Structures are given as C-alpha cells and as structure tokens.
mmCIF file with all atom_site columns, C-alpha atoms in Angstrom:
data_model
loop_
_atom_site.group_PDB
_atom_site.id
_atom_site.type_symbol
_atom_site.label_atom_id
_atom_site.label_alt_id
_atom_site.label_comp_id
_atom_site.label_asym_id
_atom_site.label_entity_id
_atom_site.label_seq_id
_atom_site.pdbx_PDB_ins_code
_atom_site.Cartn_x
_atom_site.Cartn_y
_atom_site.Cartn_z
_atom_site.occupancy
_atom_site.B_iso_or_equiv
_atom_site.pdbx_formal_charge
_atom_site.auth_seq_id
_atom_site.auth_comp_id
_atom_site.auth_asym_id
_atom_site.auth_atom_id
_atom_site.pdbx_PDB_model_num
ATOM 1   C CA . MET A 1 1   ? 19.967  46.226 -24.876 1.00 46.00 ? 24  MET A CA 1
ATOM 2   C CA . ASN A 1 2   ? 22.500  44.363 -22.720 1.00 43.00 ? 25  ASN A CA 1
ATOM 3   C CA . THR A 1 3   ? 20.762  42.199 -20.086 1.00 39.00 ? 26  THR A CA 1
ATOM 4   C CA . SER A 1 4   ? 23.816  40.497 -18.616 1.00 37.00 ? 27  SER A CA 1
ATOM 5   C CA . ILE A 1 5   ? 24.361  40.727 -14.871 1.00 36.00 ? 28  ILE A CA 1
ATOM 6   C CA . ARG A 1 6   ? 27.772  41.310 -13.370 1.00 41.00 ? 29  ARG A CA 1
ATOM 7   C CA . LEU A 1 7   ? 28.464  40.113 -9.865  1.00 36.00 ? 30  LEU A CA 1
ATOM 8   C CA . SER A 1 8   ? 31.344  41.275 -7.737  1.00 40.00 ? 31  SER A CA 1
ATOM 9   C CA . SER A 1 9   ? 33.687  38.676 -6.279  1.00 42.00 ? 32  SER A CA 1
ATOM 10  C CA . ARG A 1 10  ? 32.126  39.370 -2.847  1.00 40.00 ? 33  ARG A CA 1
ATOM 11  C CA . SER A 1 11  ? 28.629  38.767 -4.245  1.00 38.00 ? 34  SER A CA 1
ATOM 12  C CA . LEU A 1 12  ? 29.806  35.528 -5.835  1.00 37.00 ? 35  LEU A CA 1
ATOM 13  C CA . ALA A 1 13  ? 31.341  34.400 -2.537  1.00 42.00 ? 36  ALA A CA 1
ATOM 14  C CA . VAL A 1 14  ? 28.113  35.138 -0.639  1.00 38.00 ? 37  VAL A CA 1
ATOM 15  C CA . LEU A 1 15  ? 26.038  33.383 -3.296  1.00 34.00 ? 38  LEU A CA 1
ATOM 16  C CA . GLY A 1 16  ? 28.339  30.358 -3.144  1.00 41.00 ? 39  GLY A CA 1
ATOM 17  C CA . ALA A 1 17  ? 28.073  30.211 0.651   1.00 37.00 ? 40  ALA A CA 1
ATOM 18  C CA . VAL A 1 18  ? 24.282  30.389 0.487   1.00 33.00 ? 41  VAL A CA 1
ATOM 19  C CA . ILE A 1 19  ? 24.116  27.588 -2.083  1.00 34.00 ? 42  ILE A CA 1
ATOM 20  C CA . LEU A 1 20  ? 26.552  25.398 -0.139  1.00 33.00 ? 43  LEU A CA 1
ATOM 21  C CA . CYS A 1 21  ? 24.681  25.999 3.093   1.00 33.00 ? 44  CYS A CA 1
ATOM 22  C CA . SER A 1 22  ? 21.332  25.113 1.533   1.00 33.00 ? 45  SER A CA 1
ATOM 23  C CA . LEU A 1 23  ? 22.758  21.952 -0.014  1.00 32.00 ? 46  LEU A CA 1
ATOM 24  C CA . LEU A 1 24  ? 24.217  20.665 3.232   1.00 35.00 ? 47  LEU A CA 1
ATOM 25  C CA . THR A 1 25  ? 21.604  21.684 5.793   1.00 35.00 ? 48  THR A CA 1
ATOM 26  C CA . ALA A 1 26  ? 19.628  24.610 7.074   1.00 34.00 ? 49  ALA A CA 1
ATOM 27  C CA . CYS A 1 27  ? 21.907  27.547 7.909   1.00 32.00 ? 50  CYS A CA 1
ATOM 28  C CA . GLY A 1 28  ? 22.764  27.682 11.584  1.00 32.00 ? 51  GLY A CA 1
ATOM 29  C CA . GLN A 1 29  ? 22.097  23.975 12.132  1.00 38.00 ? 52  GLN A CA 1
ATOM 30  C CA . PRO A 1 30  ? 24.847  21.465 12.837  1.00 42.00 ? 53  PRO A CA 1
ATOM 31  C CA . VAL A 1 31  ? 25.929  19.501 9.773   1.00 42.00 ? 54  VAL A CA 1
ATOM 32  C CA . GLY A 1 32  ? 26.152  15.733 9.800   1.00 51.00 ? 55  GLY A CA 1
ATOM 33  C CA . GLY A 1 33  ? 23.468  14.760 12.291  1.00 57.00 ? 56  GLY A CA 1
ATOM 34  C CA . LYS A 1 34  ? 25.507  15.332 15.468  1.00 74.00 ? 57  LYS A CA 1
ATOM 35  C CA . GLU A 1 35  ? 22.786  17.314 17.261  1.00 86.00 ? 58  GLU A CA 1
ATOM 36  C CA . LYS A 1 36  ? 20.410  15.892 19.860  1.00 91.00 ? 59  LYS A CA 1
ATOM 37  C CA . THR A 1 37  ? 17.204  14.361 18.532  1.00 93.00 ? 60  THR A CA 1
ATOM 38  C CA . LEU A 1 38  ? 14.095  12.754 19.866  1.00 95.00 ? 61  LEU A CA 1
ATOM 39  C CA . ASN A 1 39  ? 14.852  9.369  21.365  1.00 96.00 ? 62  ASN A CA 1
ATOM 40  C CA . GLN A 1 40  ? 13.146  6.221  20.055  1.00 96.00 ? 63  GLN A CA 1
ATOM 41  C CA . GLN A 1 41  ? 10.313  6.321  22.601  1.00 97.00 ? 64  GLN A CA 1
ATOM 42  C CA . GLN A 1 42  ? 9.634   10.000 21.875  1.00 97.00 ? 65  GLN A CA 1
ATOM 43  C CA . ALA A 1 43  ? 9.697   9.365  18.111  1.00 97.00 ? 66  ALA A CA 1
ATOM 44  C CA . ASP A 1 44  ? 7.223   6.489  18.500  1.00 97.00 ? 67  ASP A CA 1
ATOM 45  C CA . GLN A 1 45  ? 4.961   8.777  20.529  1.00 98.00 ? 68  GLN A CA 1
ATOM 46  C CA . ARG A 1 46  ? 5.247   11.646 18.021  1.00 98.00 ? 69  ARG A CA 1
ATOM 47  C CA . ALA A 1 47  ? 4.444   9.319  15.100  1.00 98.00 ? 70  ALA A CA 1
ATOM 48  C CA . GLU A 1 48  ? 1.383   8.116  16.973  1.00 98.00 ? 71  GLU A CA 1
ATOM 49  C CA . GLU A 1 49  ? 0.303   11.711 17.657  1.00 98.00 ? 72  GLU A CA 1
ATOM 50  C CA . HIS A 1 50  ? 0.576   12.621 13.958  1.00 98.00 ? 73  HIS A CA 1
ATOM 51  C CA . ILE A 1 51  ? -1.580  9.618  13.032  1.00 98.00 ? 74  ILE A CA 1
ATOM 52  C CA . GLN A 1 52  ? -4.187  10.165 15.742  1.00 98.00 ? 75  GLN A CA 1
ATOM 53  C CA . ARG A 1 53  ? -4.600  13.876 14.909  1.00 98.00 ? 76  ARG A CA 1
ATOM 54  C CA . ALA A 1 54  ? -5.069  13.152 11.194  1.00 98.00 ? 77  ALA A CA 1
ATOM 55  C CA . VAL A 1 55  ? -7.572  10.358 11.823  1.00 98.00 ? 78  VAL A CA 1
ATOM 56  C CA . ALA A 1 56  ? -9.572  12.463 14.283  1.00 97.00 ? 79  ALA A CA 1
ATOM 57  C CA . ALA A 1 57  ? -9.663  15.442 11.905  1.00 96.00 ? 80  ALA A CA 1
ATOM 58  C CA . VAL A 1 58  ? -10.662 13.575 8.746   1.00 96.00 ? 81  VAL A CA 1
ATOM 59  C CA . PHE A 1 59  ? -12.666 10.435 9.441   1.00 95.00 ? 82  PHE A CA 1
ATOM 60  C CA . THR A 1 60  ? -16.210 10.606 10.828  1.00 90.00 ? 83  THR A CA 1
ATOM 61  C CA . PRO A 1 61  ? -17.097 8.255  12.338  1.00 89.00 ? 84  PRO A CA 1
ATOM 62  C CA . PRO A 1 62  ? -13.543 7.271  13.225  1.00 93.00 ? 85  PRO A CA 1
ATOM 63  C CA . PRO A 1 63  ? -12.277 4.019  11.723  1.00 97.00 ? 86  PRO A CA 1
ATOM 64  C CA . ARG A 1 64  ? -10.978 1.106  13.720  1.00 97.00 ? 87  ARG A CA 1
ATOM 65  C CA . LEU A 1 65  ? -7.167  1.250  13.608  1.00 98.00 ? 88  LEU A CA 1
ATOM 66  C CA . GLU A 1 66  ? -5.572  -2.140 13.029  1.00 98.00 ? 89  GLU A CA 1
ATOM 67  C CA . ARG A 1 67  ? -1.841  -2.296 13.523  1.00 97.00 ? 90  ARG A CA 1
ATOM 68  C CA . GLN A 1 68  ? -0.135  -3.099 10.248  1.00 97.00 ? 91  GLN A CA 1
ATOM 69  C CA . LEU A 1 69  ? 3.509   -2.232 10.857  1.00 95.00 ? 92  LEU A CA 1
ATOM 70  C CA . PHE A 1 70  ? 5.566   -0.861 13.741  1.00 97.00 ? 93  PHE A CA 1
ATOM 71  C CA . LEU A 1 71  ? 9.190   -0.882 12.651  1.00 96.00 ? 94  LEU A CA 1
ATOM 72  C CA . THR A 1 72  ? 12.531  0.575  13.655  1.00 96.00 ? 95  THR A CA 1
ATOM 73  C CA . PHE A 1 73  ? 15.239  0.560  11.016  1.00 94.00 ? 96  PHE A CA 1
ATOM 74  C CA . GLN A 1 74  ? 18.725  1.938  10.379  1.00 92.00 ? 97  GLN A CA 1
ATOM 75  C CA . CYS A 1 75  ? 18.866  5.385  8.805   1.00 88.00 ? 98  CYS A CA 1
ATOM 76  C CA . LYS A 1 76  ? 20.282  4.613  5.357   1.00 78.00 ? 99  LYS A CA 1
ATOM 77  C CA . ASP A 1 77  ? 21.569  7.431  3.152   1.00 65.00 ? 100 ASP A CA 1
ATOM 78  C CA . PRO A 1 78  ? 20.519  10.233 5.495   1.00 59.00 ? 101 PRO A CA 1
ATOM 79  C CA . SER A 1 79  ? 19.738  13.462 3.680   1.00 64.00 ? 102 SER A CA 1
ATOM 80  C CA . ASP A 1 80  ? 21.745  15.516 6.200   1.00 66.00 ? 103 ASP A CA 1
ATOM 81  C CA . LEU A 1 81  ? 24.987  13.584 5.505   1.00 66.00 ? 104 LEU A CA 1
ATOM 82  C CA . GLY A 1 82  ? 24.896  12.352 9.101   1.00 72.00 ? 105 GLY A CA 1
ATOM 83  C CA . SER A 1 83  ? 25.662  9.086  10.804  1.00 79.00 ? 106 SER A CA 1
ATOM 84  C CA . GLU A 1 84  ? 24.072  5.828  9.738   1.00 78.00 ? 107 GLU A CA 1
ATOM 85  C CA . GLU A 1 85  ? 24.095  4.824  13.420  1.00 87.00 ? 108 GLU A CA 1
ATOM 86  C CA . ARG A 1 86  ? 20.820  6.664  13.746  1.00 93.00 ? 109 ARG A CA 1
ATOM 87  C CA . ILE A 1 87  ? 17.421  5.057  13.268  1.00 95.00 ? 110 ILE A CA 1
ATOM 88  C CA . GLN A 1 88  ? 13.966  5.857  11.955  1.00 95.00 ? 111 GLN A CA 1
ATOM 89  C CA . VAL A 1 89  ? 10.669  4.640  13.357  1.00 97.00 ? 112 VAL A CA 1
ATOM 90  C CA . THR A 1 90  ? 7.585   3.846  11.325  1.00 97.00 ? 113 THR A CA 1
ATOM 91  C CA . ARG A 1 91  ? 4.029   3.187  12.419  1.00 98.00 ? 114 ARG A CA 1
ATOM 92  C CA . ARG A 1 92  ? 1.322   2.188  10.002  1.00 98.00 ? 115 ARG A CA 1
ATOM 93  C CA . TYR A 1 93  ? -2.296  1.164  10.538  1.00 98.00 ? 116 TYR A CA 1
ATOM 94  C CA . TRP A 1 94  ? -5.052  -0.290 8.426   1.00 98.00 ? 117 TRP A CA 1
ATOM 95  C CA . LEU A 1 95  ? -8.113  1.967  8.556   1.00 98.00 ? 118 LEU A CA 1
ATOM 96  C CA . ARG A 1 96  ? -10.960 -0.516 9.040   1.00 98.00 ? 119 ARG A CA 1
ATOM 97  C CA . ASP A 1 97  ? -14.741 -0.210 8.847   1.00 96.00 ? 120 ASP A CA 1
ATOM 98  C CA . LEU A 1 98  ? -14.717 2.550  6.236   1.00 96.00 ? 121 LEU A CA 1
ATOM 99  C CA . PRO A 1 99  ? -16.861 2.462  3.089   1.00 96.00 ? 122 PRO A CA 1
ATOM 100 C CA . LYS A 1 100 ? -14.409 2.028  0.198   1.00 95.00 ? 123 LYS A CA 1
ATOM 101 C CA . GLU A 1 101 ? -16.589 4.032  -2.165  1.00 95.00 ? 124 GLU A CA 1
ATOM 102 C CA . ARG A 1 102 ? -15.652 7.120  -0.117  1.00 96.00 ? 125 ARG A CA 1
ATOM 103 C CA . ASN A 1 103 ? -11.886 6.666  -0.542  1.00 96.00 ? 126 ASN A CA 1
ATOM 104 C CA . ARG A 1 104 ? -11.545 9.601  -2.961  1.00 96.00 ? 127 ARG A CA 1
ATOM 105 C CA . GLU A 1 105 ? -13.309 11.831 -0.435  1.00 97.00 ? 128 GLU A CA 1
ATOM 106 C CA . TYR A 1 106 ? -10.959 10.617 2.325   1.00 97.00 ? 129 TYR A CA 1
ATOM 107 C CA . PHE A 1 107 ? -7.901  11.360 0.197   1.00 98.00 ? 130 PHE A CA 1
ATOM 108 C CA . ASP A 1 108 ? -9.161  14.860 -0.593  1.00 98.00 ? 131 ASP A CA 1
ATOM 109 C CA . LYS A 1 109 ? -10.017 15.575 3.052   1.00 98.00 ? 132 LYS A CA 1
ATOM 110 C CA . ILE A 1 110 ? -6.666  14.402 4.359   1.00 98.00 ? 133 ILE A CA 1
ATOM 111 C CA . HIS A 1 111 ? -4.879  16.398 1.651   1.00 98.00 ? 134 HIS A CA 1
ATOM 112 C CA . GLU A 1 112 ? -6.752  19.482 2.815   1.00 98.00 ? 135 GLU A CA 1
ATOM 113 C CA . TYR A 1 113 ? -6.026  18.729 6.484   1.00 98.00 ? 136 TYR A CA 1
ATOM 114 C CA . TRP A 1 114 ? -2.325  18.119 5.914   1.00 98.00 ? 137 TRP A CA 1
ATOM 115 C CA . THR A 1 115 ? -1.738  21.113 3.628   1.00 98.00 ? 138 THR A CA 1
ATOM 116 C CA . HIS A 1 116 ? -3.503  23.433 6.099   1.00 98.00 ? 139 HIS A CA 1
ATOM 117 C CA . ASN A 1 117 ? -1.701  22.065 9.166   1.00 98.00 ? 140 ASN A CA 1
ATOM 118 C CA . GLY A 1 118 ? 2.006   22.428 8.522   1.00 98.00 ? 141 GLY A CA 1
ATOM 119 C CA . TYR A 1 119 ? 2.712   19.635 6.034   1.00 98.00 ? 142 TYR A CA 1
ATOM 120 C CA . HIS A 1 120 ? 3.987   19.923 2.480   1.00 98.00 ? 143 HIS A CA 1
ATOM 121 C CA . VAL A 1 121 ? 3.219   17.401 -0.240  1.00 98.00 ? 144 VAL A CA 1
ATOM 122 C CA . LEU A 1 122 ? 6.044   15.106 -1.340  1.00 98.00 ? 145 LEU A CA 1
ATOM 123 C CA . GLU A 1 123 ? 4.028   12.988 -3.750  1.00 98.00 ? 146 GLU A CA 1
ATOM 124 C CA . ASP A 1 124 ? 0.371   13.171 -4.742  1.00 98.00 ? 147 ASP A CA 1
ATOM 125 C CA . ASP A 1 125 ? -0.988  10.079 -6.476  1.00 97.00 ? 148 ASP A CA 1
ATOM 126 C CA . ARG A 1 126 ? -4.605  10.522 -5.389  1.00 97.00 ? 149 ARG A CA 1
ATOM 127 C CA . ALA A 1 127 ? -5.770  10.155 -9.000  1.00 95.00 ? 150 ALA A CA 1
ATOM 128 C CA . ASP A 1 128 ? -4.101  6.760  -9.523  1.00 95.00 ? 151 ASP A CA 1
ATOM 129 C CA . PRO A 1 129 ? -7.035  4.395  -10.137 1.00 91.00 ? 152 PRO A CA 1
ATOM 130 C CA . ASN A 1 130 ? -5.191  1.315  -8.849  1.00 90.00 ? 153 ASN A CA 1
ATOM 131 C CA . ASN A 1 131 ? -3.040  2.516  -5.946  1.00 93.00 ? 154 ASN A CA 1
ATOM 132 C CA . PRO A 1 132 ? -3.965  6.026  -4.839  1.00 97.00 ? 155 PRO A CA 1
ATOM 133 C CA . ALA A 1 133 ? -1.491  7.486  -2.370  1.00 98.00 ? 156 ALA A CA 1
ATOM 134 C CA . LEU A 1 134 ? -0.514  10.751 -0.735  1.00 98.00 ? 157 LEU A CA 1
ATOM 135 C CA . PHE A 1 135 ? 2.854   11.426 0.936   1.00 98.00 ? 158 PHE A CA 1
ATOM 136 C CA . VAL A 1 136 ? 3.601   14.542 2.989   1.00 98.00 ? 159 VAL A CA 1
ATOM 137 C CA . GLU A 1 137 ? 6.233   15.855 5.398   1.00 98.00 ? 160 GLU A CA 1
ATOM 138 C CA . HIS A 1 138 ? 5.677   18.032 8.441   1.00 98.00 ? 161 HIS A CA 1
ATOM 139 C CA . ASN A 1 139 ? 7.495   21.347 8.106   1.00 97.00 ? 162 ASN A CA 1
ATOM 140 C CA . ASP A 1 140 ? 8.509   21.577 11.777  1.00 97.00 ? 163 ASP A CA 1
ATOM 141 C CA . ASP A 1 141 ? 9.610   18.099 12.829  1.00 96.00 ? 164 ASP A CA 1
ATOM 142 C CA . GLY A 1 142 ? 10.314  16.291 9.535   1.00 96.00 ? 165 GLY A CA 1
ATOM 143 C CA . PHE A 1 143 ? 7.902   13.416 10.176  1.00 98.00 ? 166 PHE A CA 1
ATOM 144 C CA . ARG A 1 144 ? 6.554   11.950 6.949   1.00 98.00 ? 167 ARG A CA 1
ATOM 145 C CA . MET A 1 145 ? 2.975   10.807 6.651   1.00 98.00 ? 168 MET A CA 1
ATOM 146 C CA . SER A 1 146 ? 1.158   8.715  4.092   1.00 98.00 ? 169 SER A CA 1
ATOM 147 C CA . LEU A 1 147 ? -2.326  7.625  3.165   1.00 98.00 ? 170 LEU A CA 1
ATOM 148 C CA . GLN A 1 148 ? -2.401  4.736  0.705   1.00 98.00 ? 171 GLN A CA 1
ATOM 149 C CA . ALA A 1 149 ? -4.953  2.359  -0.781  1.00 97.00 ? 172 ALA A CA 1
ATOM 150 C CA . ASN A 1 150 ? -4.289  -1.133 -2.093  1.00 95.00 ? 173 ASN A CA 1
ATOM 151 C CA . PHE A 1 151 ? -5.979  -2.832 -5.077  1.00 93.00 ? 174 PHE A CA 1
ATOM 152 C CA . GLN A 1 152 ? -8.906  -3.860 -2.878  1.00 95.00 ? 175 GLN A CA 1
ATOM 153 C CA . GLY A 1 153 ? -9.447  -0.288 -1.680  1.00 95.00 ? 176 GLY A CA 1
ATOM 154 C CA . ASP A 1 154 ? -8.187  -0.893 1.853   1.00 97.00 ? 177 ASP A CA 1
ATOM 155 C CA . LEU A 1 155 ? -6.595  2.232  3.334   1.00 98.00 ? 178 LEU A CA 1
ATOM 156 C CA . THR A 1 156 ? -3.447  2.551  5.440   1.00 98.00 ? 179 THR A CA 1
ATOM 157 C CA . ILE A 1 157 ? -2.154  5.588  7.269   1.00 98.00 ? 180 ILE A CA 1
ATOM 158 C CA . GLY A 1 158 ? 1.437   5.830  8.394   1.00 98.00 ? 181 GLY A CA 1
ATOM 159 C CA . ALA A 1 159 ? 4.078   8.054  9.937   1.00 98.00 ? 182 ALA A CA 1
ATOM 160 C CA . THR A 1 160 ? 7.876   7.818  9.710   1.00 97.00 ? 183 THR A CA 1
ATOM 161 C CA . SER A 1 161 ? 10.323  9.820  11.796  1.00 97.00 ? 184 SER A CA 1
ATOM 162 C CA . PRO A 1 162 ? 13.361  11.638 10.489  1.00 94.00 ? 185 PRO A CA 1
ATOM 163 C CA . CYS A 1 163 ? 16.719  10.093 11.423  1.00 93.00 ? 186 CYS A CA 1
ATOM 164 C CA . ILE A 1 164 ? 17.114  10.064 15.212  1.00 94.00 ? 187 ILE A CA 1
ATOM 165 C CA . TRP A 1 165 ? 19.586  8.791  17.764  1.00 94.00 ? 188 TRP A CA 1
ATOM 166 C CA . PRO A 1 166 ? 18.107  5.794  19.635  1.00 94.00 ? 189 PRO A CA 1
ATOM 167 C CA . ASN A 1 167 ? 18.857  7.506  22.975  1.00 94.00 ? 190 ASN A CA 1
ATOM 168 C CA . GLY A 1 168 ? 18.421  11.054 21.693  1.00 94.00 ? 191 GLY A CA 1
ATOM 169 C CA . GLU A 1 169 ? 22.155  11.856 21.603  1.00 92.00 ? 192 GLU A CA 1
ATOM 170 C CA . PRO A 1 170 ? 25.119  10.835 19.453  1.00 88.00 ? 193 PRO A CA 1
ATOM 171 C CA . THR A 1 171 ? 26.926  7.749  20.729  1.00 77.00 ? 194 THR A CA 1
#
C-alpha cells in the first residue's frame, strides 16, 4: 500500500504562501507594525480594564490593589517584525488583604475566568510550590495578563500591551 501524497506545483505554491503568511502575520493584516494602534493613554486604560475585570470576577471580597509597577518600555524584538520605535505598557498591582492559604483557589478561579473569557494560556505554573504563576494572552487585543505569587505568598496581577505607537500612528 503506497501512502505517499503527491502535490501539484500549484498546491505547493498555495501551501508555501499559507505558511509564509502565518509566519509573518495574520493574513490580510499589514506586515511590520505599520498599522494604527492604540495610543499610550488608550493602552494604559485597556490594561487597567483587563485587570479590573479579572479582579472583580474572581476575588470576593475584592482585594486592595496596591500599585507595584506602571512602566512604559521600548518594544524589543517585536513578534510582527515591526518597528522598535513602538512601546509597550505594563501595569501590575499587589493584591492585598487576601488570605494566602487560598492562593491555589485564586489561581484556579482566574484560570477558569481567563480561559472562558477570550484568553489563551501562554504558561501555566500554578503547581509550582515556590512561585506559582499563570500567563495568558487575550485573543482579540493581544494584551497579556499574569497572576503570580512570590515566596511569601503575596499575589500580583498584571497586564502588558502588545507593541503600540505612542501616539497611535507610525511616526
């Protein structure tokens, strides 16, 4: 029984185009990050919205959010082969006034919330006894979220934007 598959030159060309397109970017989207994006203020607001929605959905009673890190940094090695003149914004908070013995429950609840609300898991280290962590990315806007615990059991929640133009448009 011969199980080899023969492809015509046209089929090979189409297959090659599909592979190339998927490697560079989503088909139909501009390559190289030249399209309009959120501006920095909008990205800060969107990151905050992602955090607030997750906290409201998972933590009862809600924790006190203590600002840990609000940072804007240059977009290094962008995955879309675009300009390094773009930036990313990050917001991260300590989640205070939570009982640490419930951390595993919080990780499981936020995993359930994120996976049922348009996020896909990038890294799942919930079972790590020393530094449990969960990293996800939103399917629609590319914002990445994290829930992490340190050695003392203190939790942080954070959001990071995809690469954006500071003013929303290429310079």
